[in-house]
PDB file of C-alpha atoms in Angstrom:
ATOM      1  CA  MET A   9     -36.248   8.077   5.520  1.00  0.00           C
ATOM      2  CA  LYS A  10     -37.871   9.420   8.599  1.00  0.00           C
ATOM      3  CA  SER A  11     -34.874  11.243  10.151  1.00  0.00           C
ATOM      4  CA  ILE A  12     -32.771  13.842   8.335  1.00  0.00           C
ATOM      5  CA  LEU A  13     -29.689  15.643   9.639  1.00  0.00           C
ATOM      6  CA  VAL A  14     -28.545  19.032   8.272  1.00  0.00           C
ATOM      7  CA  PRO A  15     -25.252  20.578   9.335  1.00  0.00           C
ATOM      8  CA  ILE A  16     -25.440  24.270   9.493  1.00  0.00           C
ATOM      9  CA  GLU A  17     -22.706  26.942   9.419  1.00  0.00           C
ATOM     10  CA  ASP A  18     -23.474  30.400  10.466  1.00  0.00           C
ATOM     11  CA  HIS A  19     -21.693  32.167   7.537  1.00  0.00           C
ATOM     12  CA  GLY A  20     -22.683  29.454   4.958  1.00  0.00           C
ATOM     13  CA  VAL A  21     -25.331  29.356   2.197  1.00  0.00           C
ATOM     14  CA  ILE A  22     -27.782  27.052   3.897  1.00  0.00           C
ATOM     15  CA  GLU A  23     -31.045  27.644   1.951  1.00  0.00           C
ATOM     16  CA  PRO A  24     -30.341  25.109  -0.679  1.00  0.00           C
ATOM     17  CA  GLN A  25     -29.516  22.446   1.978  1.00  0.00           C
ATOM     18  CA  LEU A  26     -32.800  23.160   3.918  1.00  0.00           C
ATOM     19  CA  GLU A  27     -34.844  23.247   0.709  1.00  0.00           C
ATOM     20  CA  ALA A  28     -33.587  19.892  -0.318  1.00  0.00           C
ATOM     21  CA  ALA A  29     -34.081  18.461   3.189  1.00  0.00           C
ATOM     22  CA  LEU A  30     -37.599  19.806   3.149  1.00  0.00           C
ATOM     23  CA  GLN A  31     -38.414  18.257  -0.231  1.00  0.00           C
ATOM     24  CA  LEU A  32     -37.224  14.998   0.997  1.00  0.00           C
ATOM     25  CA  ALA A  33     -38.990  15.251   4.359  1.00  0.00           C
ATOM     26  CA  GLN A  34     -42.359  16.150   2.608  1.00  0.00           C
ATOM     27  CA  LEU A  35     -42.116  12.813   0.776  1.00  0.00           C
ATOM     28  CA  PHE A  36     -41.798  10.712   3.982  1.00  0.00           C
ATOM     29  CA  ASP A  37     -43.278  12.873   6.594  1.00  0.00           C
ATOM     30  CA  SER A  38     -39.731  13.110   8.120  1.00  0.00           C
ATOM     31  CA  TYR A  39     -38.068  14.796  11.082  1.00  0.00           C
ATOM     32  CA  ILE A  40     -35.476  17.275  10.166  1.00  0.00           C
ATOM     33  CA  GLU A  41     -32.664  18.229  12.730  1.00  0.00           C
ATOM     34  CA  GLY A  42     -30.214  20.992  12.471  1.00  0.00           C
ATOM     35  CA  ILE A  43     -26.819  20.968  13.995  1.00  0.00           C
ATOM     36  CA  ALA A  44     -24.259  23.829  14.246  1.00  0.00           C
ATOM     37  CA  ILE A  45     -20.991  22.793  12.652  1.00  0.00           C
ATOM     38  CA  THR A  46     -17.545  24.304  12.335  1.00  0.00           C
ATOM     39  CA  PRO A  47     -14.031  23.213  11.057  1.00  0.00           C
ATOM     40  CA  ASP A  48     -11.996  21.267  13.427  1.00  0.00           C
ATOM     41  CA  TYR A  49     -10.486  24.180  15.276  1.00  0.00           C
ATOM     42  CA  PRO A  50      -8.899  23.529  18.671  1.00  0.00           C
ATOM     43  CA  VAL A  51     -10.562  25.041  21.682  1.00  0.00           C
ATOM     44  CA  VAL A  52      -7.900  27.333  23.270  1.00  0.00           C
ATOM     45  CA  LEU A  53      -7.880  30.460  25.407  1.00  0.00           C
ATOM     46  CA  PRO A  54      -8.859  33.692  23.815  1.00  0.00           C
ATOM     47  CA  VAL A  55      -5.358  34.968  23.875  1.00  0.00           C
ATOM     48  CA  ASP A  56      -2.133  32.921  24.052  1.00  0.00           C
ATOM     49  CA  ILE A  57      -0.255  34.638  26.910  1.00  0.00           C
ATOM     50  CA  ALA A  58       3.095  33.558  25.716  1.00  0.00           C
ATOM     51  CA  ILE A  59       3.032  34.866  22.212  1.00  0.00           C
ATOM     52  CA  GLY A  60      -0.023  37.113  22.305  1.00  0.00           C
ATOM     53  CA  VAL A  61      -1.813  35.493  19.231  1.00  0.00           C
ATOM     54  CA  PRO A  62      -5.695  35.423  19.374  1.00  0.00           C
ATOM     55  CA  SER A  63      -7.122  31.979  19.031  1.00  0.00           C
ATOM     56  CA  PRO A  64      -9.032  31.169  15.819  1.00  0.00           C
ATOM     57  CA  ILE A  65     -12.172  30.605  17.785  1.00  0.00           C
ATOM     58  CA  THR A  66     -12.888  31.439  21.367  1.00  0.00           C
ATOM     59  CA  PRO A  67     -15.469  29.857  23.620  1.00  0.00           C
ATOM     60  CA  GLU A  68     -17.503  33.048  23.457  1.00  0.00           C
ATOM     61  CA  ASN A  69     -17.359  32.884  19.608  1.00  0.00           C
ATOM     62  CA  ARG A  70     -18.465  29.448  19.607  1.00  0.00           C
ATOM     63  CA  LEU A  71     -21.598  30.223  21.630  1.00  0.00           C
ATOM     64  CA  GLU A  72     -22.413  33.115  19.306  1.00  0.00           C
ATOM     65  CA  MET A  73     -21.747  31.069  16.145  1.00  0.00           C
ATOM     66  CA  ALA A  74     -24.049  28.274  17.403  1.00  0.00           C
ATOM     67  CA  ARG A  75     -26.733  30.695  18.274  1.00  0.00           C
ATOM     68  CA  ALA A  76     -26.614  32.205  14.751  1.00  0.00           C
ATOM     69  CA  CYS A  77     -26.857  28.754  13.183  1.00  0.00           C
ATOM     70  CA  ARG A  78     -29.841  27.915  15.226  1.00  0.00           C
ATOM     71  CA  GLU A  79     -31.673  31.214  14.406  1.00  0.00           C
ATOM     72  CA  ARG A  80     -31.247  30.585  10.742  1.00  0.00           C
ATOM     73  CA  PHE A  81     -32.414  27.166  10.859  1.00  0.00           C
ATOM     74  CA  GLU A  82     -35.438  28.013  12.967  1.00  0.00           C
ATOM     75  CA  ALA A  83     -36.324  31.061  10.844  1.00  0.00           C
ATOM     76  CA  PHE A  84     -36.493  28.751   7.678  1.00  0.00           C
ATOM     77  CA  MET A  85     -38.712  26.212   9.468  1.00  0.00           C
ATOM     78  CA  THR A  86     -40.875  28.941  10.745  1.00  0.00           C
ATOM     79  CA  GLU A  87     -41.300  30.463   7.244  1.00  0.00           C
ATOM     80  CA  LYS A  88     -42.100  27.148   5.841  1.00  0.00           C
ATOM     81  CA  GLN A  89     -44.596  26.401   8.668  1.00  0.00           C
ATOM     82  CA  ILE A  90     -42.764  23.272   9.811  1.00  0.00           C
ATOM     83  CA  SER A  91     -43.718  22.656  13.388  1.00  0.00           C
ATOM     84  CA  ARG A  92     -41.271  21.777  16.169  1.00  0.00           C
ATOM     85  CA  ALA A  93     -41.012  18.015  17.003  1.00  0.00           C
ATOM     86  CA  ALA A  94     -43.008  16.963  20.060  1.00  0.00           C
ATOM     87  CA  ALA A  95     -42.293  13.952  22.102  1.00  0.00           C
ATOM     88  CA  GLY A  96     -44.126  10.905  21.150  1.00  0.00           C
ATOM     89  CA  MET A  97     -45.381  12.374  17.897  1.00  0.00           C
ATOM     90  CA  ALA A  98     -44.528  11.438  14.376  1.00  0.00           C
ATOM     91  CA  GLY A  99     -44.803  13.474  11.166  1.00  0.00           C
ATOM     92  CA  LEU A 100     -43.254  16.256   9.347  1.00  0.00           C
ATOM     93  CA  SER A 101     -41.362  18.329  11.945  1.00  0.00           C
ATOM     94  CA  SER A 102     -38.115  19.956  12.837  1.00  0.00           C
ATOM     95  CA  GLY A 103     -35.736  20.191  15.830  1.00  0.00           C
ATOM     96  CA  TRP A 104     -32.333  21.474  16.901  1.00  0.00           C
ATOM     97  CA  ARG A 105     -29.518  19.756  18.707  1.00  0.00           C
ATOM     98  CA  GLN A 106     -28.787  22.029  21.588  1.00  0.00           C
ATOM     99  CA  ASP A 107     -25.088  20.985  22.429  1.00  0.00           C
ATOM    100  CA  GLY A 108     -23.343  23.992  20.960  1.00  0.00           C
ATOM    101  CA  LEU A 109     -20.986  24.231  18.050  1.00  0.00           C
ATOM    102  CA  MET A 110     -19.690  20.887  16.783  1.00  0.00           C
ATOM    103  CA  GLU A 111     -16.757  19.891  14.511  1.00  0.00           C
ATOM    104  CA  ASP A 112     -16.859  17.803  11.307  1.00  0.00           C
ATOM    105  CA  ALA A 113     -15.699  14.710  13.272  1.00  0.00           C
ATOM    106  CA  PHE A 114     -18.772  14.833  15.499  1.00  0.00           C
ATOM    107  CA  LEU A 115     -21.008  15.035  12.469  1.00  0.00           C
ATOM    108  CA  GLY A 116     -19.654  11.925  11.084  1.00  0.00           C
ATOM    109  CA  ALA A 117     -20.311  10.090  14.382  1.00  0.00           C
ATOM    110  CA  TYR A 118     -23.697  11.589  15.104  1.00  0.00           C
ATOM    111  CA  GLY A 119     -24.930  11.009  11.692  1.00  0.00           C
ATOM    112  CA  ARG A 120     -24.977   7.255  12.283  1.00  0.00           C
ATOM    113  CA  VAL A 121     -28.309   7.491  13.985  1.00  0.00           C
ATOM    114  CA  PHE A 122     -30.100   9.267  11.088  1.00  0.00           C
ATOM    115  CA  ASP A 123     -31.544   7.844   7.850  1.00  0.00           C
ATOM    116  CA  LEU A 124     -29.792  10.586   5.697  1.00  0.00           C
ATOM    117  CA  ILE A 125     -27.555  13.613   5.958  1.00  0.00           C
ATOM    118  CA  VAL A 126     -28.114  16.601   3.682  1.00  0.00           C
ATOM    119  CA  VAL A 127     -25.166  18.809   2.800  1.00  0.00           C
ATOM    120  CA  GLY A 128     -24.735  21.638   0.245  1.00  0.00           C
ATOM    121  CA  ARG A 129     -22.610  21.486  -2.875  1.00  0.00           C
ATOM    122  CA  PRO A 130     -18.904  21.667  -1.827  1.00  0.00           C
ATOM    123  CA  ASP A 131     -17.701  23.500  -4.887  1.00  0.00           C
ATOM    124  CA  GLY A 132     -15.002  25.549  -3.044  1.00  0.00           C
ATOM    125  CA  SER A 133     -16.864  28.885  -3.379  1.00  0.00           C
ATOM    126  CA  ASN A 134     -17.159  31.230  -0.360  1.00  0.00           C
ATOM    127  CA  GLY A 135     -19.999  30.210   2.038  1.00  0.00           C
ATOM    128  CA  GLN A 136     -20.736  26.858   0.408  1.00  0.00           C
ATOM    129  CA  THR A 137     -20.443  23.570   2.356  1.00  0.00           C
ATOM    130  CA  ARG A 138     -16.798  22.599   3.026  1.00  0.00           C
ATOM    131  CA  LEU A 139     -15.537  19.513   1.372  1.00  0.00           C
ATOM    132  CA  SER A 140     -14.278  18.276   4.780  1.00  0.00           C
ATOM    133  CA  THR A 141     -17.939  18.364   6.083  1.00  0.00           C
ATOM    134  CA  ALA A 142     -19.303  16.490   3.109  1.00  0.00           C
ATOM    135  CA  GLU A 143     -16.394  13.905   3.402  1.00  0.00           C
ATOM    136  CA  ALA A 144     -16.889  13.522   7.177  1.00  0.00           C
ATOM    137  CA  ALA A 145     -20.477  12.573   6.434  1.00  0.00           C
ATOM    138  CA  LEU A 146     -19.660  10.112   3.639  1.00  0.00           C
ATOM    139  CA  PHE A 147     -16.835   8.376   5.269  1.00  0.00           C
ATOM    140  CA  GLU A 148     -17.680   8.339   8.993  1.00  0.00           C
ATOM    141  CA  ALA A 149     -21.429   8.212   9.312  1.00  0.00           C
ATOM    142  CA  GLY A 150     -22.071   5.021   7.325  1.00  0.00           C
ATOM    143  CA  ARG A 151     -25.357   6.618   6.063  1.00  0.00           C
ATOM    144  CA  PRO A 152     -26.286   8.000   2.668  1.00  0.00           C
ATOM    145  CA  VAL A 153     -25.527  11.648   2.021  1.00  0.00           C
ATOM    146  CA  LEU A 154     -27.762  13.905  -0.120  1.00  0.00           C
ATOM    147  CA  ILE A 155     -25.707  16.711  -1.937  1.00  0.00           C
ATOM    148  CA  ALA A 156     -28.154  19.556  -2.568  1.00  0.00           C
ATOM    149  CA  PRO A 157     -27.770  21.700  -5.653  1.00  0.00           C
ATOM    150  CA  PRO A 158     -27.369  25.492  -5.422  1.00  0.00           C
ATOM    151  CA  VAL A 159     -30.777  26.055  -6.831  1.00  0.00           C
ATOM    152  CA  PRO A 160     -33.610  23.706  -5.645  1.00  0.00           C
ATOM    153  CA  THR A 161     -35.120  21.547  -8.466  1.00  0.00           C
ATOM    154  CA  ARG A 162     -38.870  21.915  -9.127  1.00  0.00           C
ATOM    155  CA  SER A 163     -39.364  18.173  -8.616  1.00  0.00           C
ATOM    156  CA  PHE A 164     -37.480  15.689  -6.545  1.00  0.00           C
ATOM    157  CA  GLY A 165     -36.941  12.026  -7.285  1.00  0.00           C
ATOM    158  CA  GLU A 166     -39.435  11.590 -10.125  1.00  0.00           C
ATOM    159  CA  THR A 167     -36.701  10.723 -12.635  1.00  0.00           C
ATOM    160  CA  ALA A 168     -33.893   8.833 -10.765  1.00  0.00           C
ATOM    161  CA  VAL A 169     -30.609   8.161 -12.659  1.00  0.00           C
ATOM    162  CA  ILE A 170     -28.138   5.590 -11.279  1.00  0.00           C
ATOM    163  CA  ALA A 171     -24.473   6.168 -12.375  1.00  0.00           C
ATOM    164  CA  TRP A 172     -23.655   2.419 -12.379  1.00  0.00           C
ATOM    165  CA  ASN A 173     -19.848   1.588 -12.393  1.00  0.00           C
ATOM    166  CA  ARG A 174     -20.497  -1.834 -10.866  1.00  0.00           C
ATOM    167  CA  SER A 175     -18.696  -0.883  -7.617  1.00  0.00           C
ATOM    168  CA  THR A 176     -19.357  -1.825  -4.050  1.00  0.00           C
ATOM    169  CA  GLU A 177     -19.768   1.886  -3.183  1.00  0.00           C
ATOM    170  CA  THR A 178     -22.551   2.311  -5.956  1.00  0.00           C
ATOM    171  CA  ALA A 179     -24.271  -1.016  -4.933  1.00  0.00           C
ATOM    172  CA  ARG A 180     -24.574   0.492  -1.378  1.00  0.00           C
ATOM    173  CA  ALA A 181     -25.806   3.821  -2.783  1.00  0.00           C
ATOM    174  CA  VAL A 182     -28.532   1.951  -4.677  1.00  0.00           C
ATOM    175  CA  LEU A 183     -29.690   0.050  -1.576  1.00  0.00           C
ATOM    176  CA  ASP A 184     -29.664   3.227   0.558  1.00  0.00           C
ATOM    177  CA  SER A 185     -31.699   4.973  -2.209  1.00  0.00           C
ATOM    178  CA  MET A 186     -34.505   2.252  -2.299  1.00  0.00           C
ATOM    179  CA  PRO A 187     -37.062   4.330  -0.283  1.00  0.00           C
ATOM    180  CA  LEU A 188     -36.730   7.155  -2.975  1.00  0.00           C
ATOM    181  CA  LEU A 189     -36.501   4.744  -5.854  1.00  0.00           C
ATOM    182  CA  ARG A 190     -39.836   3.264  -4.844  1.00  0.00           C
ATOM    183  CA  LYS A 191     -41.481   6.732  -5.362  1.00  0.00           C
ATOM    184  CA  ALA A 192     -39.795   7.354  -8.716  1.00  0.00           C
ATOM    185  CA  LYS A 193     -41.851   7.386 -11.970  1.00  0.00           C
ATOM    186  CA  ARG A 194     -38.720   6.480 -14.064  1.00  0.00           C
ATOM    187  CA  ILE A 195     -35.412   4.919 -13.082  1.00  0.00           C
ATOM    188  CA  VAL A 196     -32.546   4.860 -15.649  1.00  0.00           C
ATOM    189  CA  VAL A 197     -29.335   2.860 -14.896  1.00  0.00           C
ATOM    190  CA  LEU A 198     -26.649   4.763 -16.744  1.00  0.00           C
ATOM    191  CA  GLU A 199     -23.407   3.166 -17.761  1.00  0.00           C
ATOM    192  CA  LEU A 200     -20.454   4.805 -19.644  1.00  0.00           C
ATOM    193  CA  ASP A 201     -18.432   3.043 -22.139  1.00  0.00           C
ATOM    194  CA  ASP A 202     -15.015   1.764 -20.647  1.00  0.00           C
ATOM    195  CA  TRP A 203     -15.906   3.125 -17.174  1.00  0.00           C
ATOM    196  CA  GLY A 204     -16.028   1.289 -13.914  1.00  0.00           C
ATOM    197  CA  VAL A 205     -14.903  -2.008 -12.328  1.00  0.00           C
ATOM    198  CA  PRO A 206     -15.699  -5.632 -13.145  1.00  0.00           C
ATOM    199  CA  GLY A 207     -19.137  -6.597 -12.015  1.00  0.00           C
ATOM    200  CA  PRO A 208     -22.641  -6.994 -13.130  1.00  0.00           C
ATOM    201  CA  SER A 209     -23.936  -4.943 -16.014  1.00  0.00           C
ATOM    202  CA  GLY A 210     -26.418  -2.159 -15.912  1.00  0.00           C
ATOM    203  CA  SER A 211     -29.058  -4.409 -17.478  1.00  0.00           C
ATOM    204  CA  GLU A 212     -28.570  -6.797 -14.576  1.00  0.00           C
ATOM    205  CA  LEU A 213     -29.152  -4.102 -11.987  1.00  0.00           C
ATOM    206  CA  ALA A 214     -32.235  -2.872 -13.888  1.00  0.00           C
ATOM    207  CA  ARG A 215     -33.570  -6.523 -13.831  1.00  0.00           C
ATOM    208  CA  HIS A 216     -32.955  -6.659 -10.120  1.00  0.00           C
ATOM    209  CA  LEU A 217     -34.912  -3.389  -9.628  1.00  0.00           C
ATOM    210  CA  ARG A 218     -37.659  -4.569 -11.696  1.00  0.00           C
ATOM    211  CA  MET A 219     -38.066  -7.533  -9.454  1.00  0.00           C
ATOM    212  CA  HIS A 220     -38.905  -5.074  -6.862  1.00  0.00           C
ATOM    213  CA  ASP A 221     -41.656  -3.643  -9.136  1.00  0.00           C
ATOM    214  CA  LEU A 222     -39.561  -0.522  -9.913  1.00  0.00           C
ATOM    215  CA  PRO A 223     -39.659   1.044 -13.358  1.00  0.00           C
ATOM    216  CA  ALA A 224     -36.005   0.581 -14.243  1.00  0.00           C
ATOM    217  CA  GLU A 225     -34.342   0.504 -17.612  1.00  0.00           C
ATOM    218  CA  ALA A 226     -30.641   0.561 -18.685  1.00  0.00           C
ATOM    219  CA  ILE A 227     -28.715   2.704 -21.077  1.00  0.00           C
ATOM    220  CA  THR A 228     -25.105   2.982 -22.087  1.00  0.00           C
ATOM    221  CA  ALA A 229     -23.501   6.352 -23.052  1.00  0.00           C
ATOM    222  CA  ALA A 230     -20.274   7.293 -24.780  1.00  0.00           C
ATOM    223  CA  ASP A 231     -17.592   9.089 -22.985  1.00  0.00           C
ATOM    224  CA  PRO A 232     -15.107  10.154 -25.776  1.00  0.00           C
ATOM    225  CA  SER A 233     -13.375  12.648 -23.614  1.00  0.00           C
ATOM    226  CA  ASN A 234     -12.831  10.103 -20.740  1.00  0.00           C
ATOM    227  CA  ARG A 235     -14.287  12.513 -18.311  1.00  0.00           C
ATOM    228  CA  PRO A 236     -16.936  10.454 -16.507  1.00  0.00           C
ATOM    229  CA  GLY A 237     -18.067  13.077 -14.060  1.00  0.00           C
ATOM    230  CA  GLU A 238     -18.931  15.475 -16.992  1.00  0.00           C
ATOM    231  CA  ALA A 239     -20.459  12.735 -19.013  1.00  0.00           C
ATOM    232  CA  ILE A 240     -22.807  11.580 -16.152  1.00  0.00           C
ATOM    233  CA  LEU A 241     -24.045  15.056 -15.427  1.00  0.00           C
ATOM    234  CA  LYS A 242     -24.623  15.706 -19.118  1.00  0.00           C
ATOM    235  CA  GLU A 243     -26.537  12.448 -19.697  1.00  0.00           C
ATOM    236  CA  ALA A 244     -28.518  12.856 -16.428  1.00  0.00           C
ATOM    237  CA  ALA A 245     -29.597  16.336 -17.362  1.00  0.00           C
ATOM    238  CA  ALA A 246     -30.695  15.080 -20.763  1.00  0.00           C
ATOM    239  CA  LEU A 247     -32.838  12.489 -19.226  1.00  0.00           C
ATOM    240  CA  GLY A 248     -34.574  15.128 -16.993  1.00  0.00           C
ATOM    241  CA  CYS A 249     -32.935  13.704 -13.817  1.00  0.00           C
ATOM    242  CA  ASP A 250     -34.064  15.191 -10.569  1.00  0.00           C
ATOM    243  CA  LEU A 251     -32.137  12.586  -8.475  1.00  0.00           C
ATOM    244  CA  LEU A 252     -28.777  11.218  -9.257  1.00  0.00           C
ATOM    245  CA  VAL A 253     -27.577   8.069  -7.261  1.00  0.00           C
ATOM    246  CA  LYS A 254     -23.885   7.417  -7.198  1.00  0.00           C
ATOM    247  CA  GLY A 255     -21.266   5.661  -5.134  1.00  0.00           C
ATOM    248  CA  ALA A 256     -18.727   8.025  -3.666  1.00  0.00           C
ATOM    249  CA  TYR A 257     -14.875   7.773  -4.120  1.00  0.00           C
ATOM    250  CA  THR A 258     -14.557   4.348  -5.779  1.00  0.00           C
ATOM    251  CA  GLN A 259     -11.065   5.629  -6.433  1.00  0.00           C
ATOM    252  CA  SER A 260      -9.179   7.012  -3.392  1.00  0.00           C
ATOM    253  CA  ARG A 261      -9.583  10.521  -2.309  1.00  0.00           C
ATOM    254  CA  LEU A 262      -5.902  11.100  -2.779  1.00  0.00           C
ATOM    255  CA  ARG A 263      -5.936   9.891  -6.442  1.00  0.00           C
ATOM    256  CA  GLN A 264      -9.053  12.040  -7.111  1.00  0.00           C
ATOM    257  CA  MET A 265      -7.329  14.981  -5.548  1.00  0.00           C
ATOM    258  CA  PHE A 266      -4.439  14.807  -7.993  1.00  0.00           C
ATOM    259  CA  PHE A 267      -5.986  13.300 -11.034  1.00  0.00           C
ATOM    260  CA  GLY A 268      -9.546  14.148 -10.797  1.00  0.00           C
ATOM    261  CA  GLY A 269     -12.470  11.642 -10.670  1.00  0.00           C
ATOM    262  CA  ALA A 270     -16.215  11.303 -11.167  1.00  0.00           C
ATOM    263  CA  THR A 271     -16.997  11.875  -7.612  1.00  0.00           C
ATOM    264  CA  SER A 272     -14.895  15.026  -7.252  1.00  0.00           C
ATOM    265  CA  HIS A 273     -16.362  16.508 -10.495  1.00  0.00           C
ATOM    266  CA  ILE A 274     -20.011  15.667  -9.414  1.00  0.00           C
ATOM    267  CA  LEU A 275     -19.508  17.073  -5.857  1.00  0.00           C
ATOM    268  CA  GLY A 276     -18.262  20.432  -7.187  1.00  0.00           C
ATOM    269  CA  ASN A 277     -20.594  20.829 -10.193  1.00  0.00           C
ATOM    270  CA  THR A 278     -23.923  19.108  -9.794  1.00  0.00           C
ATOM    271  CA  THR A 279     -27.090  21.144 -10.539  1.00  0.00           C
ATOM    272  CA  MET A 280     -29.365  18.200  -9.399  1.00  0.00           C
ATOM    273  CA  PRO A 281     -29.750  16.451  -5.978  1.00  0.00           C
ATOM    274  CA  VAL A 282     -27.213  13.637  -5.724  1.00  0.00           C
ATOM    275  CA  LEU A 283     -27.541  10.731  -3.210  1.00  0.00           C
ATOM    276  CA  MET A 284     -24.078   9.226  -2.411  1.00  0.00           C
ATOM    277  CA  ALA A 285     -22.812   6.550  -0.268  1.00  0.00           C
ATOM    278  CA  HIS A 286     -19.338   5.063   0.483  1.00  0.00           C
TER     279      HIS A 286
END
């Protein structure tokens, strides 16, 4: 995981994102790149002459917002003594994409040339990462996404818990997380009673991981309330988890919007870093 992308909003709470990105980068001597992001507003004239309504975001505002994003990103990296990336040099470093303010759709496309995208917890509160930003990264980039908790964890990736529901999405998340799993001291494959789709058991996944010389074990937990998202977070916390690995949106987004789901609950409530893939 040598290249990490962090979308930044000028009004957002960006410190948890940057702390999580830095924790990850320190494990792999990675490059962290910031990009200024905004909702998918149309670019229009400052004032609509016909009806006299100001546009939601003018070209001048876009420049100012992008400048504020960059200043916050670079101030953090300066405080943490992370050097700017130099051409031809590898190692822990940072950089800024200088193409102005970008929409969520661009993030999804640009993220395809990074090893990982780090977003904040999209819990709907003011200043936090928007759900549309997280979903653009998850659905469009084809790369794993790390959800940063609001408060950084003291350790990162020492005890990894895989929320195993036997789905294609979770299998992909496990593969994408292998660089981190190789650094873990303990790996727990967590299954819940009567949760998931048909497929290999957690014990079979743990066996596969042990073939890679990884310290994997499998456990099954009860979920009497049939709330898998809550049960996963509770069990992971009890295990001392500092990295949760899970497939994103095994059920459709629309179904989760109306009926809830494990992905939606974890996205909005996690207190630990979560690596997701779709």
